[in-house]
PDB file of N, CA and C in Angstrom:
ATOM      1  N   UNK A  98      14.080  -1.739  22.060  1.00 68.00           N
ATOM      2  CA  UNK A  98      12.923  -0.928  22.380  1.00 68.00           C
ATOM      3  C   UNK A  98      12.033  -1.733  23.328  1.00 68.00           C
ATOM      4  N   UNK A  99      11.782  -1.041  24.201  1.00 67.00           N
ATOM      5  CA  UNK A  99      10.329  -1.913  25.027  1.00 67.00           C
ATOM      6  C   UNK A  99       9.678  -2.164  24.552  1.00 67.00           C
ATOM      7  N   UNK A 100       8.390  -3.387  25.079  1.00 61.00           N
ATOM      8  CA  UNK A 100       7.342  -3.652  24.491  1.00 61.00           C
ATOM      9  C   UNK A 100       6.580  -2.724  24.414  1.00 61.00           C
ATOM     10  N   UNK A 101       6.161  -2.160  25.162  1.00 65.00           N
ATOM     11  CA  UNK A 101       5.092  -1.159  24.985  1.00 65.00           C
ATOM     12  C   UNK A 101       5.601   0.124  24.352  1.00 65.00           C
ATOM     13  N   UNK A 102       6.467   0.185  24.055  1.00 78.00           N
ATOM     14  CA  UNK A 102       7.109   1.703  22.897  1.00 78.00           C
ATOM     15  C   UNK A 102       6.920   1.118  22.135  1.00 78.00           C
ATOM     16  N   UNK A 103       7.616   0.012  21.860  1.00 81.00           N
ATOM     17  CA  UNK A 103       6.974  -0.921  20.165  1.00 81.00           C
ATOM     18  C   UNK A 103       5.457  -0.666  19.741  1.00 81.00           C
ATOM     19  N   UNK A 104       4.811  -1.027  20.597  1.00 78.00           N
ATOM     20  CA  UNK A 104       3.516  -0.885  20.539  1.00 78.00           C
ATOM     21  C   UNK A 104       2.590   0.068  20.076  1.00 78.00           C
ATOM     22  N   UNK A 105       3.623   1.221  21.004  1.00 86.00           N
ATOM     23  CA  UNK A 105       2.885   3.120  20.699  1.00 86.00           C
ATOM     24  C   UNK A 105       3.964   3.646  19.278  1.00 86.00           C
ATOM     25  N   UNK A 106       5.154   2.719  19.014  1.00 91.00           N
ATOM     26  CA  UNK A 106       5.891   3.183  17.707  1.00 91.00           C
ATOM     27  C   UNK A 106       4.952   2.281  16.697  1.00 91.00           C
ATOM     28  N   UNK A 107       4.774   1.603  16.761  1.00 89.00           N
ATOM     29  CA  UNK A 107       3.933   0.832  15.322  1.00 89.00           C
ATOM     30  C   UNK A 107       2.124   1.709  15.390  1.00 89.00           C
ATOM     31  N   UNK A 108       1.508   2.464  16.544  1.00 89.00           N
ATOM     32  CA  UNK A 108       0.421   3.163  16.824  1.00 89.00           C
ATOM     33  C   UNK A 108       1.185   4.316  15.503  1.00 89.00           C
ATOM     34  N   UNK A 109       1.915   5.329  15.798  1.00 93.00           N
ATOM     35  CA  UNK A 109       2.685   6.517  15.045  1.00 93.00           C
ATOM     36  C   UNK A 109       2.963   5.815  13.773  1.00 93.00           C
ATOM     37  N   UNK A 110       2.890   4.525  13.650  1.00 92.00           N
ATOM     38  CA  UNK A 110       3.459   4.550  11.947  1.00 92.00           C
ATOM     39  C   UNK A 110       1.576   4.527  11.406  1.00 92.00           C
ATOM     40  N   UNK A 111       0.785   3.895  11.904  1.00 91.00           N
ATOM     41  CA  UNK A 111      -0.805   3.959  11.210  1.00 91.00           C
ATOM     42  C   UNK A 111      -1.488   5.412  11.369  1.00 91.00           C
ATOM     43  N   UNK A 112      -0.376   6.776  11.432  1.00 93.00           N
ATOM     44  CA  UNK A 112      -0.628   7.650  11.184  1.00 93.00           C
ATOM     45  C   UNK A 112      -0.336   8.716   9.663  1.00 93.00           C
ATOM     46  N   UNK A 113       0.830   7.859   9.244  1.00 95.00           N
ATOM     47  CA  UNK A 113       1.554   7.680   7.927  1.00 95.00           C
ATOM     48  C   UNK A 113       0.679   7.579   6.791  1.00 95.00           C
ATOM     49  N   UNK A 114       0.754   8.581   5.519  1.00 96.00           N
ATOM     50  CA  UNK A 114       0.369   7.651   4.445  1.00 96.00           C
ATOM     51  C   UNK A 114       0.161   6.715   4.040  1.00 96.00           C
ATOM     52  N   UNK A 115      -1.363   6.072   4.224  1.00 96.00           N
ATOM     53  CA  UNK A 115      -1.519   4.603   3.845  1.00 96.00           C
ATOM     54  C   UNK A 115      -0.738   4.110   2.706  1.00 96.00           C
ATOM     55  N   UNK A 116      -0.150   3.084   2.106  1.00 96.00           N
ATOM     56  CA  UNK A 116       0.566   2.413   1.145  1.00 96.00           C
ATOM     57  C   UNK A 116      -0.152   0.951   1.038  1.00 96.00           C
ATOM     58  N   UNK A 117       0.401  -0.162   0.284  1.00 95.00           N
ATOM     59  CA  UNK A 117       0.113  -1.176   0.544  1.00 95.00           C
ATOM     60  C   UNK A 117       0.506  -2.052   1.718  1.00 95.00           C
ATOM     61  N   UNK A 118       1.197  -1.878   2.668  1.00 94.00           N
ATOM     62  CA  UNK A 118       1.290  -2.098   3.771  1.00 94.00           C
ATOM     63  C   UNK A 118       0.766  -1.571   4.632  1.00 94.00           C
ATOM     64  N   UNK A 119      -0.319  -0.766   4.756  1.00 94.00           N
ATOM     65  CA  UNK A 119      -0.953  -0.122   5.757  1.00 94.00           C
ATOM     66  C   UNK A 119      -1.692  -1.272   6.396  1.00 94.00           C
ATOM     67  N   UNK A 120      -2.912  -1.755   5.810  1.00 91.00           N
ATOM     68  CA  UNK A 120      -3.429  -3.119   6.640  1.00 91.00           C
ATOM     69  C   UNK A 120      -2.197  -3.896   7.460  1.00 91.00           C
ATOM     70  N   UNK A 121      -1.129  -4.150   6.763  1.00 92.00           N
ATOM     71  CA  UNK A 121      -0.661  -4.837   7.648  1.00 92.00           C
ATOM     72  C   UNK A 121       0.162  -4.225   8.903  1.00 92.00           C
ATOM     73  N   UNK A 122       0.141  -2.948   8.965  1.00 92.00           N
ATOM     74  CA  UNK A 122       0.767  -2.243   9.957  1.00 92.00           C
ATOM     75  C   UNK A 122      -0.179  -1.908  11.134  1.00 92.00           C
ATOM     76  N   UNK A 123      -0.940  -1.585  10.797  1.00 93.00           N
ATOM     77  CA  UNK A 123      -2.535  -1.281  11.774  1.00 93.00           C
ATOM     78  C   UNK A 123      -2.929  -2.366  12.509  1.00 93.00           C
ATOM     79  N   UNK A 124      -2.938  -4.352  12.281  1.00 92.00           N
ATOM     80  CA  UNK A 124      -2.716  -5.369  12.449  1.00 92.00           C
ATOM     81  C   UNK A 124      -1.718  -5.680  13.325  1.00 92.00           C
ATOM     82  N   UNK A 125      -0.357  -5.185  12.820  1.00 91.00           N
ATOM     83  CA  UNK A 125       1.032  -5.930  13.883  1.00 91.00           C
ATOM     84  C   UNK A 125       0.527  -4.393  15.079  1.00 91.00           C
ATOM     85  N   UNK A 126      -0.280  -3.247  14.789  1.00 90.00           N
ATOM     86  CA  UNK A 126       0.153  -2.484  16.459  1.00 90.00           C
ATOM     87  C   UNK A 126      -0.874  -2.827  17.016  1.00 90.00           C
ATOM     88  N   UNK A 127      -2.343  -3.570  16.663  1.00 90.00           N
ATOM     89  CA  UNK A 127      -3.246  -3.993  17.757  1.00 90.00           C
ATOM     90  C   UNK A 127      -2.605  -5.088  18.053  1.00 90.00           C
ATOM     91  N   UNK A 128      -1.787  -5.887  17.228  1.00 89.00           N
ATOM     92  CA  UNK A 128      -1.080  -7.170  18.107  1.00 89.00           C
ATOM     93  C   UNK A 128      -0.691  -7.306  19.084  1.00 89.00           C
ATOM     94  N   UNK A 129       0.849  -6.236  18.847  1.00 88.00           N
ATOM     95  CA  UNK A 129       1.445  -6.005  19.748  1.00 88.00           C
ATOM     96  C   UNK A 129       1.348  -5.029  21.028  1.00 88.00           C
ATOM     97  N   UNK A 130       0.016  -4.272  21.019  1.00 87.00           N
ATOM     98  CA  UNK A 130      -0.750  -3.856  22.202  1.00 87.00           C
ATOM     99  C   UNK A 130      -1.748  -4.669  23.000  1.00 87.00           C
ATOM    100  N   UNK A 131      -2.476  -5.776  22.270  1.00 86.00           N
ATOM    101  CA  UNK A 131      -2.962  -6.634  22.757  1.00 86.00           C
ATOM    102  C   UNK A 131      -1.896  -7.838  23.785  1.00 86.00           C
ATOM    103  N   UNK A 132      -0.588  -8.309  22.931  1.00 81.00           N
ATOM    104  CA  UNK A 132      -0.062  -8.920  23.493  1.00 81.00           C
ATOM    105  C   UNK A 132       0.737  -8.576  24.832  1.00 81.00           C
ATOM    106  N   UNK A 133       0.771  -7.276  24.690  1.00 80.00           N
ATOM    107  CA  UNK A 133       1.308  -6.207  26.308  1.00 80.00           C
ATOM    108  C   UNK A 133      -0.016  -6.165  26.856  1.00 80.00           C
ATOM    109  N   UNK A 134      -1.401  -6.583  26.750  1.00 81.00           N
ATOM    110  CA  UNK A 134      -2.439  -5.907  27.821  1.00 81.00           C
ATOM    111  C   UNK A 134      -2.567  -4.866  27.536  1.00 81.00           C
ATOM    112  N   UNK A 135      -2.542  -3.935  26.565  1.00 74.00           N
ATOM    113  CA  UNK A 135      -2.268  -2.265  26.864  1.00 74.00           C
ATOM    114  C   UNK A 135      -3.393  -2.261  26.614  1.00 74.00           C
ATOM    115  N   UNK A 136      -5.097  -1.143  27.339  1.00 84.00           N
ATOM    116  CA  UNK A 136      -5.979  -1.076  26.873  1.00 84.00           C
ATOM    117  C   UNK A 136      -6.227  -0.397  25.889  1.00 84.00           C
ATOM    118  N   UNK A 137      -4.770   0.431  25.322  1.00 85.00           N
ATOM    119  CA  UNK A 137      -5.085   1.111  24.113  1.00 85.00           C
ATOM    120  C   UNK A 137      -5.534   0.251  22.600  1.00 85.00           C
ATOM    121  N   UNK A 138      -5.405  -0.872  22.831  1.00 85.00           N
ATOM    122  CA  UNK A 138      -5.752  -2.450  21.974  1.00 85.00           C
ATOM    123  C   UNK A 138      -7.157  -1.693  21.446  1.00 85.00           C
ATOM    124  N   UNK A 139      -8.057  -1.874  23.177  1.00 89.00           N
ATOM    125  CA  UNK A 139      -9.535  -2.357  22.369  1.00 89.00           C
ATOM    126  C   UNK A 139      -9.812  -0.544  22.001  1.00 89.00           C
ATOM    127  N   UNK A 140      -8.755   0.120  21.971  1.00 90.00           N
ATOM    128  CA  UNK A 140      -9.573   1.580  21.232  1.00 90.00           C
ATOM    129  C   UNK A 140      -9.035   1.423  19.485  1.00 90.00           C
ATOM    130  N   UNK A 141      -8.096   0.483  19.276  1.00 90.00           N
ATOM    131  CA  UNK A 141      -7.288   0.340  18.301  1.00 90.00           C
ATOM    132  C   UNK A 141      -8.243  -0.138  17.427  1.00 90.00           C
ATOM    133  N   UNK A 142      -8.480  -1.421  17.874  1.00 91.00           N
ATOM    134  CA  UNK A 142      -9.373  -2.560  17.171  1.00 91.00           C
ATOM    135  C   UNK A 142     -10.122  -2.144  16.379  1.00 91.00           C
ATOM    136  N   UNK A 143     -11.234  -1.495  16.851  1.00 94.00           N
ATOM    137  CA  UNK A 143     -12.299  -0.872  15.550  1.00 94.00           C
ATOM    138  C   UNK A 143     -11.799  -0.149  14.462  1.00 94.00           C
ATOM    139  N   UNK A 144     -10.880   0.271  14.701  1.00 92.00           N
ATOM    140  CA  UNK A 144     -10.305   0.857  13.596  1.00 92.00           C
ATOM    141  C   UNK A 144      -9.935  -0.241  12.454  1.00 92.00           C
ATOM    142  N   UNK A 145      -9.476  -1.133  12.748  1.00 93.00           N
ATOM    143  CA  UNK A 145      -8.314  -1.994  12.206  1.00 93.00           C
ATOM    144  C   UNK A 145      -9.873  -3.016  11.588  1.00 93.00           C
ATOM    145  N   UNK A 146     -10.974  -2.915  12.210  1.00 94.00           N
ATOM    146  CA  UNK A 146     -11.726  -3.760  11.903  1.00 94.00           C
ATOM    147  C   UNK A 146     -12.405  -2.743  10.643  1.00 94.00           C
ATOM    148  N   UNK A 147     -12.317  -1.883  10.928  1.00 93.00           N
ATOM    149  CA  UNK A 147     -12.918  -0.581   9.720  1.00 93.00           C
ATOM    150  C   UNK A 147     -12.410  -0.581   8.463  1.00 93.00           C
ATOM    151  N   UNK A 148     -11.179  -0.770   8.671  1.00 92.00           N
ATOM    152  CA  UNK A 148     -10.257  -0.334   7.745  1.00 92.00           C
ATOM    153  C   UNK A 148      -9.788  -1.762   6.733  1.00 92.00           C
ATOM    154  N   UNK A 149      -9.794  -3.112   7.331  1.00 90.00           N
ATOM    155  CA  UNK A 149      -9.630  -4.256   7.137  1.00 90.00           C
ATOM    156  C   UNK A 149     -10.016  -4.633   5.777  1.00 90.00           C
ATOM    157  N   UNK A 150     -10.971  -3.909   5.070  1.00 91.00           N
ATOM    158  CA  UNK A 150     -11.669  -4.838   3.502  1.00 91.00           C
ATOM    159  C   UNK A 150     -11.180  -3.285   2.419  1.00 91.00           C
ATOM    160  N   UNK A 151     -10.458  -2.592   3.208  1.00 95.00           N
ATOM    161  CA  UNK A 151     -10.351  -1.077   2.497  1.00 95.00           C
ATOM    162  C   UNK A 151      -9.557  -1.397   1.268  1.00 95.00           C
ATOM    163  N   UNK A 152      -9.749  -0.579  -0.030  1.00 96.00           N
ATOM    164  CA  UNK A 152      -8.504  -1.014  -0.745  1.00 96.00           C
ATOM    165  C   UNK A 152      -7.096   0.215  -0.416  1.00 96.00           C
ATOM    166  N   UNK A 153      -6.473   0.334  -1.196  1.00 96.00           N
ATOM    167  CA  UNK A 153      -5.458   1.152  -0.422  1.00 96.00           C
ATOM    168  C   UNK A 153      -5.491   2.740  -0.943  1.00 96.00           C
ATOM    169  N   UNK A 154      -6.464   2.694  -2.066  1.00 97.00           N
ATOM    170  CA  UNK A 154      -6.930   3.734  -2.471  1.00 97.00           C
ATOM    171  C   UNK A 154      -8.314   4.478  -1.471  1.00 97.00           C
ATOM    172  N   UNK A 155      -9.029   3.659  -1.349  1.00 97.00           N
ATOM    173  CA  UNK A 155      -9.962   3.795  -0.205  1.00 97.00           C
ATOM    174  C   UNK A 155      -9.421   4.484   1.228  1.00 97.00           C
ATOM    175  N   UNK A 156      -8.462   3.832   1.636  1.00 96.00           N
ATOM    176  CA  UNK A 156      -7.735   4.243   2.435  1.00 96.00           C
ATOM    177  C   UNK A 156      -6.637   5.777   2.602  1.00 96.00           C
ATOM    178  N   UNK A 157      -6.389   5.956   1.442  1.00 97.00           N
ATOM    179  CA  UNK A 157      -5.320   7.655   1.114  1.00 97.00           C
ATOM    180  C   UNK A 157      -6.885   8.133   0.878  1.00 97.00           C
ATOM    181  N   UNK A 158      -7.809   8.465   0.065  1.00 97.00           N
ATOM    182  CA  UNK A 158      -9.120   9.075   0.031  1.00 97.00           C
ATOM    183  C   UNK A 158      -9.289   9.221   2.030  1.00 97.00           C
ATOM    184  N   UNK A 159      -9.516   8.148   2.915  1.00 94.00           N
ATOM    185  CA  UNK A 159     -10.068   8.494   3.935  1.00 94.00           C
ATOM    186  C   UNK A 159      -9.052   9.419   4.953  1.00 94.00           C
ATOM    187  N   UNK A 160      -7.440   9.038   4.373  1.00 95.00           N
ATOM    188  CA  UNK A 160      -6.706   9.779   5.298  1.00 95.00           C
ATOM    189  C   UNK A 160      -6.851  11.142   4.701  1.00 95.00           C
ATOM    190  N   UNK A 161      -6.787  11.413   3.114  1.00 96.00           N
ATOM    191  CA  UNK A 161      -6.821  12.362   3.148  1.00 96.00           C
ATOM    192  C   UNK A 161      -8.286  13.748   3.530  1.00 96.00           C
ATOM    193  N   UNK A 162      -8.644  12.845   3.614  1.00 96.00           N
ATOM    194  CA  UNK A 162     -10.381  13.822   4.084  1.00 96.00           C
ATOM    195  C   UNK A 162     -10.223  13.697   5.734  1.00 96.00           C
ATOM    196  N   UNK A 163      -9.090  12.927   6.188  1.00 92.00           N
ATOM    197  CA  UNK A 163      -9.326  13.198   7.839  1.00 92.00           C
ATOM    198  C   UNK A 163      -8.519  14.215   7.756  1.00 92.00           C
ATOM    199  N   UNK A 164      -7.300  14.067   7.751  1.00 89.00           N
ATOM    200  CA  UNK A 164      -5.842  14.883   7.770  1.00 89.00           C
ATOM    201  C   UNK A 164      -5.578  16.183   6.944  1.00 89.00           C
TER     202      UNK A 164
END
């Protein structure tokens, strides 16, 4: 896979039912958009900075009131 599909495929998985791996998935796709330059990074970031102290219950509560 390219870098930058990697990038926008790990974006499509932090659309998924949070689990206990959600923090760490939201983390590896600003990584790996940061590490391509992609400016979709700094729209990423706040999120990832939002979401960062969430517990994972916190997190299915917020997806489910977005989604």
């Amino acid at each position: 896979m390219a870098p930058r599909a990697r990038g926008y495929s790990l974006l499509a998985e932090c659309l998924d039912y949070p689990d206990e791996s959600y923090a760490s998935r939201v983390e590896a796709c600003v990584r790996a958009l940061e590490d391509r330059r992609d400016e979709v990074a700094s729209l990423v970031a706040p999120f990832r900075d939002a979401v960062r102290g969430m517990t994972t219950e916190q997190l299915q509560e917020l997806y489910t009131r977005t989604f």
